[in-house]
């Protein structure tokens, strides 16, 4: 996996341009994953803010059962770590044009996902693969990310990660879903 990733990394990596002056404010992305033990349903979501006059944007979806099953067969057995990493990857895919060349502040309420994103590594293979894919997208977009902790009660992505669109609209009435 590491050799395959290295080949793909060097295919997209370019010299890093670091600007000392940024006129644009950073994009702010809240992410969350939810694993409901009752029905074994895993869902993820994210909220993007910081585009000036644009309304906040969001997504939320159920993770396919086959993918959750594959995660649960790894050494971790719990899938919450992967569920917290997937929305970071999906945010990079969904908003790739907006992320290009930008500074991005990711707010995550799960420390294992946050630390894996900061280090660019996880000892859990399924998580390591998600982090590796996310880092490839960051390098390709020439973006600069910072990963910070947000308490669960303050994480606006909790609503889309539970597919609760009414609650999200209560918090962010102008959000685009």
PDB file of C-alpha atoms in Angstrom:
ATOM      1  CA  UNK A   1       0.000   0.000   0.000  1.00  0.00           C
ATOM      2  CA  UNK A   2       2.757   2.425   0.928  1.00  0.00           C
ATOM      3  CA  UNK A   3       4.632   1.904  -2.346  1.00  0.00           C
ATOM      4  CA  UNK A   4       1.434   2.272  -4.372  1.00  0.00           C
ATOM      5  CA  UNK A   5       0.613   5.462  -2.464  1.00  0.00           C
ATOM      6  CA  UNK A   6       4.136   6.834  -3.061  1.00  0.00           C
ATOM      7  CA  UNK A   7       3.830   6.355  -6.811  1.00  0.00           C
ATOM      8  CA  UNK A   8       0.462   8.138  -6.824  1.00  0.00           C
ATOM      9  CA  UNK A   9       1.788  10.891  -4.522  1.00  0.00           C
ATOM     10  CA  UNK A  10       4.761  11.746  -6.732  1.00  0.00           C
ATOM     11  CA  UNK A  11       2.494  11.821  -9.772  1.00  0.00           C
ATOM     12  CA  UNK A  12       0.482  14.736  -8.307  1.00  0.00           C
ATOM     13  CA  UNK A  13       2.943  16.441  -5.942  1.00  0.00           C
ATOM     14  CA  UNK A  14       4.378  19.734  -7.066  1.00  0.00           C
ATOM     15  CA  UNK A  15       6.712  22.120  -5.262  1.00  0.00           C
ATOM     16  CA  UNK A  16       4.751  23.691  -2.419  1.00  0.00           C
ATOM     17  CA  UNK A  17       4.022  27.375  -2.743  1.00  0.00           C
ATOM     18  CA  UNK A  18       3.756  29.106   0.624  1.00  0.00           C
ATOM     19  CA  UNK A  19       2.254  32.573   0.513  1.00  0.00           C
ATOM     20  CA  UNK A  20       3.112  34.869   3.389  1.00  0.00           C
ATOM     21  CA  UNK A  21       0.083  37.025   2.768  1.00  0.00           C
ATOM     22  CA  UNK A  22      -3.396  35.562   2.428  1.00  0.00           C
ATOM     23  CA  UNK A  23      -6.184  37.848   1.393  1.00  0.00           C
ATOM     24  CA  UNK A  24      -8.774  35.084   1.614  1.00  0.00           C
ATOM     25  CA  UNK A  25     -10.090  33.904   4.935  1.00  0.00           C
ATOM     26  CA  UNK A  26      -9.664  30.185   5.572  1.00  0.00           C
ATOM     27  CA  UNK A  27     -12.474  27.831   4.735  1.00  0.00           C
ATOM     28  CA  UNK A  28     -14.039  26.229   7.801  1.00  0.00           C
ATOM     29  CA  UNK A  29     -15.205  22.626   7.606  1.00  0.00           C
ATOM     30  CA  UNK A  30     -16.977  20.777  10.402  1.00  0.00           C
ATOM     31  CA  UNK A  31     -17.039  16.986   9.961  1.00  0.00           C
ATOM     32  CA  UNK A  32     -18.681  14.146  11.842  1.00  0.00           C
ATOM     33  CA  UNK A  33     -19.411  10.449  11.660  1.00  0.00           C
ATOM     34  CA  UNK A  34     -22.127   8.554  13.496  1.00  0.00           C
ATOM     35  CA  UNK A  35     -22.408   4.849  14.239  1.00  0.00           C
ATOM     36  CA  UNK A  36     -25.809   3.872  15.569  1.00  0.00           C
ATOM     37  CA  UNK A  37     -25.432   0.547  17.339  1.00  0.00           C
ATOM     38  CA  UNK A  38     -29.192  -0.106  17.277  1.00  0.00           C
ATOM     39  CA  UNK A  39     -29.492  -0.562  13.538  1.00  0.00           C
ATOM     40  CA  UNK A  40     -25.775  -0.812  12.749  1.00  0.00           C
ATOM     41  CA  UNK A  41     -26.157   2.238  10.525  1.00  0.00           C
ATOM     42  CA  UNK A  42     -23.107   4.393   9.878  1.00  0.00           C
ATOM     43  CA  UNK A  43     -23.619   7.909   8.555  1.00  0.00           C
ATOM     44  CA  UNK A  44     -21.302  10.839   7.858  1.00  0.00           C
ATOM     45  CA  UNK A  45     -21.693  14.538   7.233  1.00  0.00           C
ATOM     46  CA  UNK A  46     -19.914  17.856   6.873  1.00  0.00           C
ATOM     47  CA  UNK A  47     -20.636  21.581   6.829  1.00  0.00           C
ATOM     48  CA  UNK A  48     -18.542  24.106   4.869  1.00  0.00           C
ATOM     49  CA  UNK A  49     -18.413  27.777   5.888  1.00  0.00           C
ATOM     50  CA  UNK A  50     -16.237  30.713   5.025  1.00  0.00           C
ATOM     51  CA  UNK A  51     -16.964  31.550   1.431  1.00  0.00           C
ATOM     52  CA  UNK A  52     -17.858  35.172   2.134  1.00  0.00           C
ATOM     53  CA  UNK A  53     -21.358  35.881   0.920  1.00  0.00           C
ATOM     54  CA  UNK A  54     -22.081  32.265  -0.048  1.00  0.00           C
ATOM     55  CA  UNK A  55     -24.387  30.361   2.262  1.00  0.00           C
ATOM     56  CA  UNK A  56     -22.904  27.437   4.191  1.00  0.00           C
ATOM     57  CA  UNK A  57     -22.973  24.127   2.328  1.00  0.00           C
ATOM     58  CA  UNK A  58     -23.421  20.631   3.709  1.00  0.00           C
ATOM     59  CA  UNK A  59     -23.724  16.971   2.882  1.00  0.00           C
ATOM     60  CA  UNK A  60     -24.766  13.884   4.773  1.00  0.00           C
ATOM     61  CA  UNK A  61     -25.129  10.276   3.723  1.00  0.00           C
ATOM     62  CA  UNK A  62     -25.262   6.697   4.891  1.00  0.00           C
ATOM     63  CA  UNK A  63     -22.056   4.741   4.409  1.00  0.00           C
ATOM     64  CA  UNK A  64     -22.727   1.607   2.314  1.00  0.00           C
ATOM     65  CA  UNK A  65     -23.057  -1.520   4.449  1.00  0.00           C
ATOM     66  CA  UNK A  66     -20.380  -3.328   2.424  1.00  0.00           C
ATOM     67  CA  UNK A  67     -17.814  -0.679   3.300  1.00  0.00           C
ATOM     68  CA  UNK A  68     -18.763  -0.725   6.982  1.00  0.00           C
ATOM     69  CA  UNK A  69     -18.478  -4.541   6.960  1.00  0.00           C
ATOM     70  CA  UNK A  70     -15.001  -4.295   5.435  1.00  0.00           C
ATOM     71  CA  UNK A  71     -13.926  -1.837   8.145  1.00  0.00           C
ATOM     72  CA  UNK A  72     -15.300  -4.017  10.944  1.00  0.00           C
ATOM     73  CA  UNK A  73     -13.276  -7.011   9.703  1.00  0.00           C
ATOM     74  CA  UNK A  74      -9.993  -5.160  10.262  1.00  0.00           C
ATOM     75  CA  UNK A  75      -7.933  -5.197  13.418  1.00  0.00           C
ATOM     76  CA  UNK A  76      -9.966  -2.329  14.925  1.00  0.00           C
ATOM     77  CA  UNK A  77     -13.410  -3.999  14.857  1.00  0.00           C
ATOM     78  CA  UNK A  78     -14.970  -0.611  15.683  1.00  0.00           C
ATOM     79  CA  UNK A  79     -15.780   1.622  12.742  1.00  0.00           C
ATOM     80  CA  UNK A  80     -16.204   4.994  14.440  1.00  0.00           C
ATOM     81  CA  UNK A  81     -12.611   6.014  13.601  1.00  0.00           C
ATOM     82  CA  UNK A  82     -13.199   5.404   9.901  1.00  0.00           C
ATOM     83  CA  UNK A  83     -16.628   7.049  10.081  1.00  0.00           C
ATOM     84  CA  UNK A  84     -14.945  10.182  11.447  1.00  0.00           C
ATOM     85  CA  UNK A  85     -12.281  10.164   8.691  1.00  0.00           C
ATOM     86  CA  UNK A  86     -14.574   9.558   5.701  1.00  0.00           C
ATOM     87  CA  UNK A  87     -16.235  13.012   5.775  1.00  0.00           C
ATOM     88  CA  UNK A  88     -12.814  14.680   5.572  1.00  0.00           C
ATOM     89  CA  UNK A  89     -12.094  12.721   2.398  1.00  0.00           C
ATOM     90  CA  UNK A  90     -15.588  13.355   1.016  1.00  0.00           C
ATOM     91  CA  UNK A  91     -15.304  17.078   1.775  1.00  0.00           C
ATOM     92  CA  UNK A  92     -12.066  17.206  -0.236  1.00  0.00           C
ATOM     93  CA  UNK A  93     -13.805  15.444  -3.126  1.00  0.00           C
ATOM     94  CA  UNK A  94     -17.066  17.396  -2.926  1.00  0.00           C
ATOM     95  CA  UNK A  95     -15.544  20.854  -2.606  1.00  0.00           C
ATOM     96  CA  UNK A  96     -12.269  20.236  -4.456  1.00  0.00           C
ATOM     97  CA  UNK A  97     -12.596  23.350  -6.618  1.00  0.00           C
ATOM     98  CA  UNK A  98     -13.200  25.548  -3.570  1.00  0.00           C
ATOM     99  CA  UNK A  99     -10.293  23.947  -1.672  1.00  0.00           C
ATOM    100  CA  UNK A 100      -7.717  24.553  -4.428  1.00  0.00           C
ATOM    101  CA  UNK A 101      -4.889  26.707  -3.092  1.00  0.00           C
ATOM    102  CA  UNK A 102      -6.808  27.535   0.092  1.00  0.00           C
ATOM    103  CA  UNK A 103      -6.196  27.288   3.804  1.00  0.00           C
ATOM    104  CA  UNK A 104      -8.766  25.015   5.438  1.00  0.00           C
ATOM    105  CA  UNK A 105      -9.651  24.632   9.115  1.00  0.00           C
ATOM    106  CA  UNK A 106     -11.184  21.224   9.814  1.00  0.00           C
ATOM    107  CA  UNK A 107     -13.084  20.888  13.081  1.00  0.00           C
ATOM    108  CA  UNK A 108     -13.396  17.279  14.261  1.00  0.00           C
ATOM    109  CA  UNK A 109     -14.957  15.935  17.474  1.00  0.00           C
ATOM    110  CA  UNK A 110     -13.013  12.663  17.488  1.00  0.00           C
ATOM    111  CA  UNK A 111      -9.411  12.703  18.686  1.00  0.00           C
ATOM    112  CA  UNK A 112      -8.272   9.530  16.908  1.00  0.00           C
ATOM    113  CA  UNK A 113      -9.446  10.937  13.553  1.00  0.00           C
ATOM    114  CA  UNK A 114      -7.923  14.329  14.334  1.00  0.00           C
ATOM    115  CA  UNK A 115      -4.554  12.880  15.367  1.00  0.00           C
ATOM    116  CA  UNK A 116      -4.463  10.559  12.338  1.00  0.00           C
ATOM    117  CA  UNK A 117      -5.152  13.558  10.066  1.00  0.00           C
ATOM    118  CA  UNK A 118      -2.430  15.614  11.748  1.00  0.00           C
ATOM    119  CA  UNK A 119       0.161  12.815  11.588  1.00  0.00           C
ATOM    120  CA  UNK A 120      -0.902  11.604   8.162  1.00  0.00           C
ATOM    121  CA  UNK A 121      -0.904   8.080   9.546  1.00  0.00           C
ATOM    122  CA  UNK A 122      -2.913   5.599  11.590  1.00  0.00           C
ATOM    123  CA  UNK A 123      -1.873   2.176  12.884  1.00  0.00           C
ATOM    124  CA  UNK A 124      -5.316   0.919  11.812  1.00  0.00           C
ATOM    125  CA  UNK A 125      -5.008  -0.038   8.134  1.00  0.00           C
ATOM    126  CA  UNK A 126      -8.534   1.065   7.125  1.00  0.00           C
ATOM    127  CA  UNK A 127      -7.957   4.467   8.735  1.00  0.00           C
ATOM    128  CA  UNK A 128      -4.470   4.772   7.252  1.00  0.00           C
ATOM    129  CA  UNK A 129      -5.911   4.250   3.771  1.00  0.00           C
ATOM    130  CA  UNK A 130      -8.501   7.013   4.285  1.00  0.00           C
ATOM    131  CA  UNK A 131      -5.848   9.405   5.593  1.00  0.00           C
ATOM    132  CA  UNK A 132      -3.552   8.567   2.671  1.00  0.00           C
ATOM    133  CA  UNK A 133      -6.286   9.279   0.099  1.00  0.00           C
ATOM    134  CA  UNK A 134      -7.137  12.532   1.850  1.00  0.00           C
ATOM    135  CA  UNK A 135      -3.503  13.635   1.844  1.00  0.00           C
ATOM    136  CA  UNK A 136      -3.217  12.904  -1.879  1.00  0.00           C
ATOM    137  CA  UNK A 137      -6.158  15.211  -2.513  1.00  0.00           C
ATOM    138  CA  UNK A 138      -4.613  17.914  -0.344  1.00  0.00           C
ATOM    139  CA  UNK A 139      -1.307  17.747  -2.202  1.00  0.00           C
ATOM    140  CA  UNK A 140      -3.080  17.768  -5.537  1.00  0.00           C
ATOM    141  CA  UNK A 141      -5.176  20.811  -4.548  1.00  0.00           C
ATOM    142  CA  UNK A 142      -2.179  22.650  -3.045  1.00  0.00           C
ATOM    143  CA  UNK A 143      -4.321  23.380   0.019  1.00  0.00           C
ATOM    144  CA  UNK A 144      -3.103  23.780   3.597  1.00  0.00           C
ATOM    145  CA  UNK A 145      -5.160  22.151   6.310  1.00  0.00           C
ATOM    146  CA  UNK A 146      -5.293  22.557  10.060  1.00  0.00           C
ATOM    147  CA  UNK A 147      -7.150  20.033  12.202  1.00  0.00           C
ATOM    148  CA  UNK A 148      -8.718  21.264  15.430  1.00  0.00           C
ATOM    149  CA  UNK A 149     -10.911  19.776  18.127  1.00  0.00           C
ATOM    150  CA  UNK A 150     -14.547  20.805  18.481  1.00  0.00           C
ATOM    151  CA  UNK A 151     -16.749  19.543  21.317  1.00  0.00           C
ATOM    152  CA  UNK A 152     -19.521  17.291  20.024  1.00  0.00           C
ATOM    153  CA  UNK A 153     -22.185  19.649  21.387  1.00  0.00           C
ATOM    154  CA  UNK A 154     -20.705  22.488  19.274  1.00  0.00           C
ATOM    155  CA  UNK A 155     -20.205  20.473  16.093  1.00  0.00           C
ATOM    156  CA  UNK A 156     -22.743  21.654  13.499  1.00  0.00           C
ATOM    157  CA  UNK A 157     -21.829  18.615  11.357  1.00  0.00           C
ATOM    158  CA  UNK A 158     -23.505  16.404  13.964  1.00  0.00           C
ATOM    159  CA  UNK A 159     -26.863  17.155  12.318  1.00  0.00           C
ATOM    160  CA  UNK A 160     -25.991  16.207   8.721  1.00  0.00           C
ATOM    161  CA  UNK A 161     -24.056  13.172   9.990  1.00  0.00           C
ATOM    162  CA  UNK A 162     -27.339  11.952  11.472  1.00  0.00           C
ATOM    163  CA  UNK A 163     -29.264  13.061   8.369  1.00  0.00           C
ATOM    164  CA  UNK A 164     -31.227  15.507  10.553  1.00  0.00           C
ATOM    165  CA  UNK A 165     -31.768  18.326   8.077  1.00  0.00           C
ATOM    166  CA  UNK A 166     -34.421  20.123  10.136  1.00  0.00           C
ATOM    167  CA  UNK A 167     -32.036  20.478  13.091  1.00  0.00           C
ATOM    168  CA  UNK A 168     -29.308  21.776  10.760  1.00  0.00           C
ATOM    169  CA  UNK A 169     -31.690  24.384   9.306  1.00  0.00           C
ATOM    170  CA  UNK A 170     -32.562  25.468  12.864  1.00  0.00           C
ATOM    171  CA  UNK A 171     -28.871  26.172  13.508  1.00  0.00           C
ATOM    172  CA  UNK A 172     -27.974  27.447  10.015  1.00  0.00           C
ATOM    173  CA  UNK A 173     -31.175  28.656   8.288  1.00  0.00           C
ATOM    174  CA  UNK A 174     -29.344  29.614   5.081  1.00  0.00           C
ATOM    175  CA  UNK A 175     -27.428  26.341   4.627  1.00  0.00           C
ATOM    176  CA  UNK A 176     -27.376  24.645   1.209  1.00  0.00           C
ATOM    177  CA  UNK A 177     -27.944  20.911   1.485  1.00  0.00           C
TER     178      UNK A 177
END
